[in-house]
mmCIF file of C-alpha atoms in Angstrom:
data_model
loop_
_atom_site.group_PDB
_atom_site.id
_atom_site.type_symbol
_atom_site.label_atom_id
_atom_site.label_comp_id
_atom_site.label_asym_id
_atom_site.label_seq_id
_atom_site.Cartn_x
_atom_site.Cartn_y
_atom_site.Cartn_z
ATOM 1 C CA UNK A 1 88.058 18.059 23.973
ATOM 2 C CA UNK A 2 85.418 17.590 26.594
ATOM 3 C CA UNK A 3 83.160 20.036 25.455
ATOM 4 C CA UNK A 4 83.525 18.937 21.374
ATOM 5 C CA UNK A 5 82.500 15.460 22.461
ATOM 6 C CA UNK A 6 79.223 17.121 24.039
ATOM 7 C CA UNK A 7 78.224 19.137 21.482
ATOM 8 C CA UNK A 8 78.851 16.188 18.779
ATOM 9 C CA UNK A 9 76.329 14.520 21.218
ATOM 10 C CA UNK A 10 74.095 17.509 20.987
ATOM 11 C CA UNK A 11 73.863 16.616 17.254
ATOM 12 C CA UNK A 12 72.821 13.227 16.666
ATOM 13 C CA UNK A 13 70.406 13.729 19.402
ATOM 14 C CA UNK A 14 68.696 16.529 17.577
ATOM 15 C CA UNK A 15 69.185 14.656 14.467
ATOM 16 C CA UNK A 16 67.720 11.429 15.894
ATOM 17 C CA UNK A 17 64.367 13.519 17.023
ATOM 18 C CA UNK A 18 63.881 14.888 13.703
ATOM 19 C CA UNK A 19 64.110 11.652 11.629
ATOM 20 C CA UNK A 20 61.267 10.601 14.534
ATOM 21 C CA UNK A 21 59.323 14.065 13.754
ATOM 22 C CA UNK A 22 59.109 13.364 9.893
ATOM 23 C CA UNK A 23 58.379 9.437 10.245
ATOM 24 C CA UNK A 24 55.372 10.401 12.384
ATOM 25 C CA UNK A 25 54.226 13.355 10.157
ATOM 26 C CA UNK A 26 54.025 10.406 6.755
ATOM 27 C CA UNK A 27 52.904 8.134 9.437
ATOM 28 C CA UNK A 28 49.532 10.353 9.767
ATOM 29 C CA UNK A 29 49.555 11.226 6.720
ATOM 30 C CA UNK A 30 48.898 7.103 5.050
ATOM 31 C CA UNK A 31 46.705 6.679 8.245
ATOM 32 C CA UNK A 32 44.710 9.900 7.515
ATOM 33 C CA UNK A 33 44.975 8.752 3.163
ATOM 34 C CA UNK A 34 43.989 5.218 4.098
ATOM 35 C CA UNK A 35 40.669 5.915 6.452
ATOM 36 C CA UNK A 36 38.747 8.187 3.663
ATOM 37 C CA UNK A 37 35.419 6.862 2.627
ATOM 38 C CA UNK A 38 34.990 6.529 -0.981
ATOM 39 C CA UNK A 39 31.154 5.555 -2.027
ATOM 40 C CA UNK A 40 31.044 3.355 -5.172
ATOM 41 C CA UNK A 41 29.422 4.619 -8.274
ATOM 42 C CA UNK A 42 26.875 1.904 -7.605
ATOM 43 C CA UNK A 43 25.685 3.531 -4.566
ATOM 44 C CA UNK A 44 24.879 6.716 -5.936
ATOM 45 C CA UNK A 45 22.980 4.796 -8.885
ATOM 46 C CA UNK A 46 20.881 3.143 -5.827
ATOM 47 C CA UNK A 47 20.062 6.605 -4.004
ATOM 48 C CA UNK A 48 19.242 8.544 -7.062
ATOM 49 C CA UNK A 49 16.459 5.664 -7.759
ATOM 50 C CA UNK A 50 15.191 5.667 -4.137
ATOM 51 C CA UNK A 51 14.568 9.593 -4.999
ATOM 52 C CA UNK A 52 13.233 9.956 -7.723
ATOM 53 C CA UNK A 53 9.704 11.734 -7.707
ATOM 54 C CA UNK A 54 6.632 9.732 -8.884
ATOM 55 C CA UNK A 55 3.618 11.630 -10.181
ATOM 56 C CA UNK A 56 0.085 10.443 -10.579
ATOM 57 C CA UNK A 57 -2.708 11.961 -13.260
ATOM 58 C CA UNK A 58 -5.310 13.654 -11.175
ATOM 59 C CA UNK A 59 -7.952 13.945 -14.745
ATOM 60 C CA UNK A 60 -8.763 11.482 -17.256
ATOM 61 C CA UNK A 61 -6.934 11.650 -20.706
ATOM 62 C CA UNK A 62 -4.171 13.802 -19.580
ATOM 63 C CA UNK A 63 -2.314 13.959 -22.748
ATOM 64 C CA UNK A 64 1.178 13.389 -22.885
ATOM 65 C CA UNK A 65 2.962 15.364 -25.935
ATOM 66 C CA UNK A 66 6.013 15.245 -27.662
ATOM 67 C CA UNK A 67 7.355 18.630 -26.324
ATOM 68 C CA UNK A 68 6.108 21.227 -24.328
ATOM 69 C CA UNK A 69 3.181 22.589 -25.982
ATOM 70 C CA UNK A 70 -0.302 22.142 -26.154
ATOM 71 C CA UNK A 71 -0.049 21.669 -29.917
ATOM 72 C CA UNK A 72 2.800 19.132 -30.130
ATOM 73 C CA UNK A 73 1.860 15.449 -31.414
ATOM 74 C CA UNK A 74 -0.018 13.595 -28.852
ATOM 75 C CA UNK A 75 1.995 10.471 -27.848
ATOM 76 C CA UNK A 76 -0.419 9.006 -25.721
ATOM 77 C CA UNK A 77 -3.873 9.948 -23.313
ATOM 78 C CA UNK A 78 -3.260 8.876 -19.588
ATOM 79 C CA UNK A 79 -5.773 7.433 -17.314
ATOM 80 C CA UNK A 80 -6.308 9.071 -13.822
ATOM 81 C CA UNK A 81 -4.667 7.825 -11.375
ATOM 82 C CA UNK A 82 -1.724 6.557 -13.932
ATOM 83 C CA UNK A 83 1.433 6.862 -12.247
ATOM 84 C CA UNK A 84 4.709 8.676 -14.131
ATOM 85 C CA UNK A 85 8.428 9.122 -13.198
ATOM 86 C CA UNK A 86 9.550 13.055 -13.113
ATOM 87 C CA UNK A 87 12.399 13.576 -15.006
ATOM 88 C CA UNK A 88 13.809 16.426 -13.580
ATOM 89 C CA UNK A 89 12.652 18.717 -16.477
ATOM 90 C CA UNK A 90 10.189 21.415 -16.732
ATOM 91 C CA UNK A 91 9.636 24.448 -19.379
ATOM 92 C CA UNK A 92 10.586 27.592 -18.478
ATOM 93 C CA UNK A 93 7.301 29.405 -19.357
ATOM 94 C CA UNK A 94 3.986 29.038 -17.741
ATOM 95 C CA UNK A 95 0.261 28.266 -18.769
ATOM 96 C CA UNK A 96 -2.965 29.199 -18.073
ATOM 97 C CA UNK A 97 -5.470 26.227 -18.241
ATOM 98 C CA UNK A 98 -8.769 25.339 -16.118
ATOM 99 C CA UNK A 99 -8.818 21.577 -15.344
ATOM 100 C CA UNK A 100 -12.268 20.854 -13.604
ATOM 101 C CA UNK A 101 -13.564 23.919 -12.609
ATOM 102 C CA UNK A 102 -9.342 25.214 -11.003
ATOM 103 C CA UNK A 103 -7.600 27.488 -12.959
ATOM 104 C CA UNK A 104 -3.561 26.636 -12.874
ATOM 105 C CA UNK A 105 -0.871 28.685 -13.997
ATOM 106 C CA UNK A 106 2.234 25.813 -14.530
ATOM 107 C CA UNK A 107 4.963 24.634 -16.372
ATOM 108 C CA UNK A 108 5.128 21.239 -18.428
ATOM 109 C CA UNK A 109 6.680 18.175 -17.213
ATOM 110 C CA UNK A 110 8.839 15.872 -18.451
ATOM 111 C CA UNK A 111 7.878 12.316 -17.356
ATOM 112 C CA UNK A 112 8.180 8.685 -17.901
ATOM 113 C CA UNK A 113 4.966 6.214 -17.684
ATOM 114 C CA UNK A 114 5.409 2.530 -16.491
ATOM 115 C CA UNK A 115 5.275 1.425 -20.330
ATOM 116 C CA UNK A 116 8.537 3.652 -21.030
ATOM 117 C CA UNK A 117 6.904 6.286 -22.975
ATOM 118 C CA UNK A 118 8.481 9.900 -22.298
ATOM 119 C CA UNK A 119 7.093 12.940 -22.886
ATOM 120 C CA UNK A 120 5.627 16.477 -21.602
ATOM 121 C CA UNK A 121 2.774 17.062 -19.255
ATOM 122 C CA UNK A 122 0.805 19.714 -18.391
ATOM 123 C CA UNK A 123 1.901 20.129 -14.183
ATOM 124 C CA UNK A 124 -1.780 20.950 -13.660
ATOM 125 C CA UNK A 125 -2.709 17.605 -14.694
ATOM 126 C CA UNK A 126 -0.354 15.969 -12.220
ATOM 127 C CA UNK A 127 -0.488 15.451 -8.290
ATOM 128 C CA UNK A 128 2.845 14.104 -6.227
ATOM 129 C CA UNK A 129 2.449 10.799 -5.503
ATOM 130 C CA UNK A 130 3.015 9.877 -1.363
ATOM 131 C CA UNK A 131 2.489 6.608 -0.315
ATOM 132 C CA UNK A 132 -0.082 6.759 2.370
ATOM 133 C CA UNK A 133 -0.079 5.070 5.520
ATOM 134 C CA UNK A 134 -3.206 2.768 6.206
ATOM 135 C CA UNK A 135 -4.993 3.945 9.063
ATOM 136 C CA UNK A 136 -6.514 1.197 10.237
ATOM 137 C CA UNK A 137 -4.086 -2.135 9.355
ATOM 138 C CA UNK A 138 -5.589 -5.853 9.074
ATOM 139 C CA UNK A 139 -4.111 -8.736 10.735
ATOM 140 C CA UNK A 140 -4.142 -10.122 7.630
ATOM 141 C CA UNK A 141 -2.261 -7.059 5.630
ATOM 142 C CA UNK A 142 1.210 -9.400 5.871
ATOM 143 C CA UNK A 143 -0.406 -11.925 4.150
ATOM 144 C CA UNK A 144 -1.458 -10.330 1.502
ATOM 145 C CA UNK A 145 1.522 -8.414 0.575
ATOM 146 C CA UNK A 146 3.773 -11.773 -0.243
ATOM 147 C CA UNK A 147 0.313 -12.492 -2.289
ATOM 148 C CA UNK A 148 1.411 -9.263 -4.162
ATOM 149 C CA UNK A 149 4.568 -10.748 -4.696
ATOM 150 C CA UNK A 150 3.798 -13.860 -6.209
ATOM 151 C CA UNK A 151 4.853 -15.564 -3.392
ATOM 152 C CA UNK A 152 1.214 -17.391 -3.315
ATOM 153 C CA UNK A 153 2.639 -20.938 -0.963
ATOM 154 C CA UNK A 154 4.291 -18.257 1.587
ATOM 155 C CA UNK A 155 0.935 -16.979 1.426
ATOM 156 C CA UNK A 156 -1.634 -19.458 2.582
ATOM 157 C CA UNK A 157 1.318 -20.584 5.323
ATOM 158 C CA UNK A 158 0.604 -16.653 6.716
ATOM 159 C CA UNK A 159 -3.365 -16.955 6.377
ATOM 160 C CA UNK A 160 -2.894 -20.064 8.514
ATOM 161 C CA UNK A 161 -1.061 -19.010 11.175
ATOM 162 C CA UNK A 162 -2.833 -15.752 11.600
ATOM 163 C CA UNK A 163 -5.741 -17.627 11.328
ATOM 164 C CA UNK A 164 -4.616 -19.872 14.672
ATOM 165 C CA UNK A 165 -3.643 -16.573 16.268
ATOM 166 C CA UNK A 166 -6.489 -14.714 16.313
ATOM 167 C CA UNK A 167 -8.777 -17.922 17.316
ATOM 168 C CA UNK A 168 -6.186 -17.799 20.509
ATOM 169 C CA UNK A 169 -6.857 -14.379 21.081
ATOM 170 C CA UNK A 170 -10.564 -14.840 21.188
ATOM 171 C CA UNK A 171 -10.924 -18.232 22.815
ATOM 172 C CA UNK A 172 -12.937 -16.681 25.682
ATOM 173 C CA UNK A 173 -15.474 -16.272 22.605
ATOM 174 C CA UNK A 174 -14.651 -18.566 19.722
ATOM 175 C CA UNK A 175 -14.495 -22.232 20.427
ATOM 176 C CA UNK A 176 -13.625 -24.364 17.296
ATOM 177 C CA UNK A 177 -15.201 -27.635 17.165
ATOM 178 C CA UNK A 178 -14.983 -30.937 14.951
ATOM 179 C CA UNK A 179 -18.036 -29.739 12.766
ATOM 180 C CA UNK A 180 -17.577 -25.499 12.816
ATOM 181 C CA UNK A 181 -17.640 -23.152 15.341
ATOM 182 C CA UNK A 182 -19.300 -21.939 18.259
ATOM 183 C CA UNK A 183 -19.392 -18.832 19.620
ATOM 184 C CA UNK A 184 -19.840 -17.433 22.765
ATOM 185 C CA UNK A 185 -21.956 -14.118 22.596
ATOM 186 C CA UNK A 186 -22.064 -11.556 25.475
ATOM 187 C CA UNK A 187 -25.234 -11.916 26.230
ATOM 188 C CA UNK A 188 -24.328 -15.497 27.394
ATOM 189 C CA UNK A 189 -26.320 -17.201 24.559
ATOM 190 C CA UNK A 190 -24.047 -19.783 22.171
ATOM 191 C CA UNK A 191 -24.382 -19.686 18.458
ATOM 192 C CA UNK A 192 -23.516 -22.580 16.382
ATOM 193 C CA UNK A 193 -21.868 -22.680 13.031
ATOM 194 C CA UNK A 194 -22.043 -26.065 11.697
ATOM 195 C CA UNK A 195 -20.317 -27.380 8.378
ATOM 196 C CA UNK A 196 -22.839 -29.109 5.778
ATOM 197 C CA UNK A 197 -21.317 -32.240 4.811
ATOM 198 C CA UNK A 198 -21.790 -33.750 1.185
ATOM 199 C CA UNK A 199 -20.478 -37.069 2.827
ATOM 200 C CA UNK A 200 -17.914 -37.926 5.474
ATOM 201 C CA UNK A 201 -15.161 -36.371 3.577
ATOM 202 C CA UNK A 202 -16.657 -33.168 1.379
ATOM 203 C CA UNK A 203 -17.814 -30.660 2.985
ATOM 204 C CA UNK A 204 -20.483 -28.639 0.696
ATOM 205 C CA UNK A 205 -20.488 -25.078 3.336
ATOM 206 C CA UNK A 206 -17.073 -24.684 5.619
ATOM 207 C CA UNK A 207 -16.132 -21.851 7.953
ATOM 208 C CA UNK A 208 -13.382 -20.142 8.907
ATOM 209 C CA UNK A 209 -13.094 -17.837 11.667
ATOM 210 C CA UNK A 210 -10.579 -14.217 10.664
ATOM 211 C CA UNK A 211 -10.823 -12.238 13.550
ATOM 212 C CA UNK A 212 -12.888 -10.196 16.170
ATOM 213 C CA UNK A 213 -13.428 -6.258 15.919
ATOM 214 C CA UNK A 214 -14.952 -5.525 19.134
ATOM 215 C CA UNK A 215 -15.330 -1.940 19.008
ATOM 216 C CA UNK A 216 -18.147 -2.299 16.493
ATOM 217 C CA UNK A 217 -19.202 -5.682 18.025
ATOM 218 C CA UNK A 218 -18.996 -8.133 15.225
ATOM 219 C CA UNK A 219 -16.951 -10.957 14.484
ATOM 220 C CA UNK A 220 -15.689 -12.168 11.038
ATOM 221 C CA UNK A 221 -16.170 -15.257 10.009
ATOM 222 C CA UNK A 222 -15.145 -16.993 5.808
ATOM 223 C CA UNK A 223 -18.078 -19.100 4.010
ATOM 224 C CA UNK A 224 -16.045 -21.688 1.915
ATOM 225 C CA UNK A 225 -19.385 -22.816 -0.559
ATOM 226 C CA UNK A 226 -19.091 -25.260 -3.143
ATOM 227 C CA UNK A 227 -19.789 -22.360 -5.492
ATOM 228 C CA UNK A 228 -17.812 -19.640 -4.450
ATOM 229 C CA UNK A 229 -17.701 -18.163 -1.069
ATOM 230 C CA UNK A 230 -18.340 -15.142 1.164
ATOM 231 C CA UNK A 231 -18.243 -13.275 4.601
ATOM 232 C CA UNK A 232 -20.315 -13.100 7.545
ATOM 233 C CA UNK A 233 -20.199 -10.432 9.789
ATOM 234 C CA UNK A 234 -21.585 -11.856 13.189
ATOM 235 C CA UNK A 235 -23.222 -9.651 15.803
ATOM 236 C CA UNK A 236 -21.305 -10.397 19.360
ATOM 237 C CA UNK A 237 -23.987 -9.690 21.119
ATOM 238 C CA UNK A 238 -27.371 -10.936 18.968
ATOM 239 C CA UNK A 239 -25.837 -13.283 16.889
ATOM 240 C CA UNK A 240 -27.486 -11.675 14.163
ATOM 241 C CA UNK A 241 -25.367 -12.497 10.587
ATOM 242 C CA UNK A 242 -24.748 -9.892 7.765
ATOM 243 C CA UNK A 243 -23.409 -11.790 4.256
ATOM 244 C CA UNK A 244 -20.843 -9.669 2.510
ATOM 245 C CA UNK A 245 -19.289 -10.255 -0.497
ATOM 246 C CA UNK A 246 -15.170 -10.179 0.583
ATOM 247 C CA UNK A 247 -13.026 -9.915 3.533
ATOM 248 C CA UNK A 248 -13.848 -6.524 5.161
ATOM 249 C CA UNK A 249 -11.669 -3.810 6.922
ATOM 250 C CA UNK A 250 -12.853 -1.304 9.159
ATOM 251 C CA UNK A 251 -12.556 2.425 9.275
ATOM 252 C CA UNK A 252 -10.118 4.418 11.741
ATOM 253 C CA UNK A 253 -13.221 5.778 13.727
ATOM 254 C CA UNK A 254 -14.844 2.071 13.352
ATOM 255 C CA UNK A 255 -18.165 3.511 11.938
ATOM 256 C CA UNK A 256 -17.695 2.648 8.044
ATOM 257 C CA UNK A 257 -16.398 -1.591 7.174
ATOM 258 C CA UNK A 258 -14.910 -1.561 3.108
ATOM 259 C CA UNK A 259 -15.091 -4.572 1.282
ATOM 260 C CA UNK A 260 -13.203 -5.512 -1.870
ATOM 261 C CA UNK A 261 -14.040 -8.394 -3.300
ATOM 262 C CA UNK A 262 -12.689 -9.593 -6.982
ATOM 263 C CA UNK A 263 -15.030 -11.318 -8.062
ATOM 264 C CA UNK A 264 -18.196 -8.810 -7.030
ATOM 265 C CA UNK A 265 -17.034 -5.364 -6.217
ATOM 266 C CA UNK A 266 -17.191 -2.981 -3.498
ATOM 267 C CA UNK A 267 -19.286 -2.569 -0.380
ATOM 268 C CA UNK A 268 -19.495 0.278 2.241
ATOM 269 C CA UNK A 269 -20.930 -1.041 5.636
ATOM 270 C CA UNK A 270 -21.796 1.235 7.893
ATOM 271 C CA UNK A 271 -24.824 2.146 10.984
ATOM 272 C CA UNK A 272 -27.923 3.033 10.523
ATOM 273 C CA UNK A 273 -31.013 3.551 12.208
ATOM 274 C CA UNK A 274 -31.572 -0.440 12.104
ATOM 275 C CA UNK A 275 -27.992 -1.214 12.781
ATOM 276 C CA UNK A 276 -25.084 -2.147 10.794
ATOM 277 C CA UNK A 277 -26.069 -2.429 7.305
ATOM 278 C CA UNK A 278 -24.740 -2.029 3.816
ATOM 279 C CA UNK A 279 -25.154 1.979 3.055
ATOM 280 C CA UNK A 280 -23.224 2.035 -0.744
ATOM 281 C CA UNK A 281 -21.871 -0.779 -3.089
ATOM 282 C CA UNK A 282 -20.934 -1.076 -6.249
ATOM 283 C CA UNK A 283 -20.262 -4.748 -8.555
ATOM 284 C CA UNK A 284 -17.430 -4.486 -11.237
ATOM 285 C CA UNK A 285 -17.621 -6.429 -14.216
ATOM 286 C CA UNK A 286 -14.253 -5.291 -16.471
ATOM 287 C CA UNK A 287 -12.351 -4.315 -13.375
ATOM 288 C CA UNK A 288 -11.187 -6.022 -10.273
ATOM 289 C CA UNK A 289 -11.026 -3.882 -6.851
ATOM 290 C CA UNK A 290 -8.209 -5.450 -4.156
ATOM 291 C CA UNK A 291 -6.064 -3.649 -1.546
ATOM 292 C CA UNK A 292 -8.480 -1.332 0.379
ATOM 293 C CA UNK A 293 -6.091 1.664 2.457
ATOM 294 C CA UNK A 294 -8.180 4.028 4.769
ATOM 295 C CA UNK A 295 -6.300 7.267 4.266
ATOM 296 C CA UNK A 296 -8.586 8.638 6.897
ATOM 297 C CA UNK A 297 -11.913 7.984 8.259
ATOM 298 C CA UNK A 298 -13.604 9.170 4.772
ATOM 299 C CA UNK A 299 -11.212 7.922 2.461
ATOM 300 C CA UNK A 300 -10.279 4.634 0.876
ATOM 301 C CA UNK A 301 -7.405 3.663 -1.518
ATOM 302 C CA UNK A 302 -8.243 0.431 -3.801
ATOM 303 C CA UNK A 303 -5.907 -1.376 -6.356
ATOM 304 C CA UNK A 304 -8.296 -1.588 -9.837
ATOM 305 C CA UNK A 305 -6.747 -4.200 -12.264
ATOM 306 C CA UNK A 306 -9.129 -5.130 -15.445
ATOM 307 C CA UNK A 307 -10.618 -8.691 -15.083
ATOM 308 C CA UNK A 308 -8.981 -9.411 -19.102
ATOM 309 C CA UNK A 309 -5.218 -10.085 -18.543
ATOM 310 C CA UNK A 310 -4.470 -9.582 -22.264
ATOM 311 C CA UNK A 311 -5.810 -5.870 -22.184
ATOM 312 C CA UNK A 312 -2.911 -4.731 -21.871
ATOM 313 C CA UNK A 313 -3.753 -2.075 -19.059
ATOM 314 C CA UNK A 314 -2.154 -2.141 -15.867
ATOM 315 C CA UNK A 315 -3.510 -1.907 -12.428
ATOM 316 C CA UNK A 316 -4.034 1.448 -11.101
ATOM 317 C CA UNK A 317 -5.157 3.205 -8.060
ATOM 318 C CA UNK A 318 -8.263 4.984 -7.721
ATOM 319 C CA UNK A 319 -10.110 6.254 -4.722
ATOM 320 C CA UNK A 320 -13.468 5.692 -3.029
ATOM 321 C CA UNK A 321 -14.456 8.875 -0.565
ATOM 322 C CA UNK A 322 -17.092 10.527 1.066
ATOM 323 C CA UNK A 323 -17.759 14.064 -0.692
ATOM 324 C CA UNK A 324 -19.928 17.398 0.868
ATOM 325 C CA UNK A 325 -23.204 15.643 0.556
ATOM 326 C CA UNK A 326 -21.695 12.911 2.605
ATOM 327 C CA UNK A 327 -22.412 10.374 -0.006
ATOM 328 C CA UNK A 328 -19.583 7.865 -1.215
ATOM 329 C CA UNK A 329 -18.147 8.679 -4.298
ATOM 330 C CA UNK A 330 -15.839 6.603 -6.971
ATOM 331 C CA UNK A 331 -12.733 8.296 -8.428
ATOM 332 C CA UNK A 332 -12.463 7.404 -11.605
ATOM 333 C CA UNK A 333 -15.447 5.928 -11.448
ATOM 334 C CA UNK A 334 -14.730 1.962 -13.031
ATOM 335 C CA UNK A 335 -17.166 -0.434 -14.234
#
């Protein structure tokens, strides 16, 4: 009797511990069903844009066709420097074609432009388009990308407080005063930059001081005229003034200053046998140059927008660099 009531025992012990093993087992398995990751459709909308490839037309009038062949209707002529969307579709036959002076050997492209327009391209005419980093940043560079964005109050609020910064940085040589400036050169010498008052209240010539680059020995200082305005670049050591048409930026290697001005054009500073001194510009009338990049210490990006808003072009990028002759050279070249 003893030995039935142990093995009955036996029983509902092993019973008990396998109820326990199977509640664990779908235990794991709604803990293992519940932690999966599932990434909403939404997301993979959101990375597909961030990777799409962007082209850019390396020649002028590119043609974009209908289909894949040089003698399919001609939807449109692209603009170097235009900028198209790759559509993940290319023909599966090559061409031969010689684009200035290069023979290629490519497929055709489908792409979008920024209008909408699809088409074909020929992949000779098209370069990948990489953002490039700028070399030599402005304090001001902040400032002018909420510009960029509309955002024009946000703005002036930056251009202000950089402004303040950068006379704090340099007040062991920039002193601002109740009528200007004055500034402290190294040679121990003050100069004096006085506004010209209309009356007590208008001011007809006002200054502002941007910044300091030291390495070329010049400081940068905004002419508010009752005309217009400009720039003076300010020798630190001379006091001697250059008058440039827009704010200017300069090179990696600090040899070369760009300026892009809107309302002028472009200017190339850079030393000479006398000195700084303006070595290349060029004044736009239908176009308006903004944005200079250095991509490196010969090469300059610029943002070209036509002066007439109701053209109906778009703003573009073009480039400004120095070729084999060492001479500065437009590309596209823009009036």
């Amino acid at each position: 009797m003893r030995n039935q009531r142990i093995i009955i025992l036996l029983s509902i012990v092993l019973f008990l511990n396998a109820c326990k093993d199977t509640n664990s087992s779908e235990s794991e398995a709604v803990e293992k069903e519940n932690t999966a990751i599932k990434v909403p459709e939404k997301d993979n909308k959101v990375i597909a844009k961030q990777n799409k490839t962007m082209l850019y037309a390396w020649v002028n009038n590119l043609r974009l066709r209908a289909s894949s062949s040089s003698s399919s209707k001609i939807i449109k002529e692209l603009s170097e420097g235009d900028a198209l969307e790759y559509l993940n579709e290319k023909s599966d036959f090559t061409q031969k074609v010689n684009l200035r002076g290069i023979q290629f050997d490519e497929p055709w492209l489908k792409v979008s432009t920024e209008a909408g327009d699809i088409g074909w391209v020929y992949g000779g005419g098209v370069k990948p388009y990489k953002n490039p980093v700028d070399l030599a940043p402005s304090p001001y560079d902040v400032c002018e990308r909420l510009l960029k964005n509309g955002r024009t109050e946000k703005y002036y609020d930056c251009q202000k407080q950089i402004m303040a910064k950068q006379l704090k940085k340099d007040n062991r040589y920039v002193e601002q005063t109740n009528d200007g400036y004055n500034f402290k050169l190294l040679g121990g010498e003050i100069l004096e930059l006085k506004k010209e008052m209309l009356d007590d209240s208008i001011a007809i010539v006002d200054y502002r001081y941007r910044y300091y680059i030291p390495r070329m020995g010049y400081f940068v200082v905004e002419v508010l005229e009752k005309e217009g305005g400009k720039y003076l670049l300010i020798n630190d050591k001379s006091g001697k003034q250059i008058s440039i048409w827009g704010y200017p930026k300069p090179s990696p290697d600090n040899k070369h200053i760009i300026v892009a001005a809107a309302n002028n054009g472009i200017q190339i500073l850079g030393f000479t046998p006398n000195g700084l001194d303006i070595v290349w510009e060029k004044e736009l009338r239908a176009n308006e140059a903004s944005a200079p990049k250095w991509i490196d210490k010969k090469t300059i990006q610029l943002t070209i927008k036509p002066t007439d808003a109701e053209s109906g072009d778009r703003a573009r990028l073009i480039e400004l660099k120095k070729d084999e002759n060492d001479a500065w050279v437009l590309s596209p070249d823009v009036n």
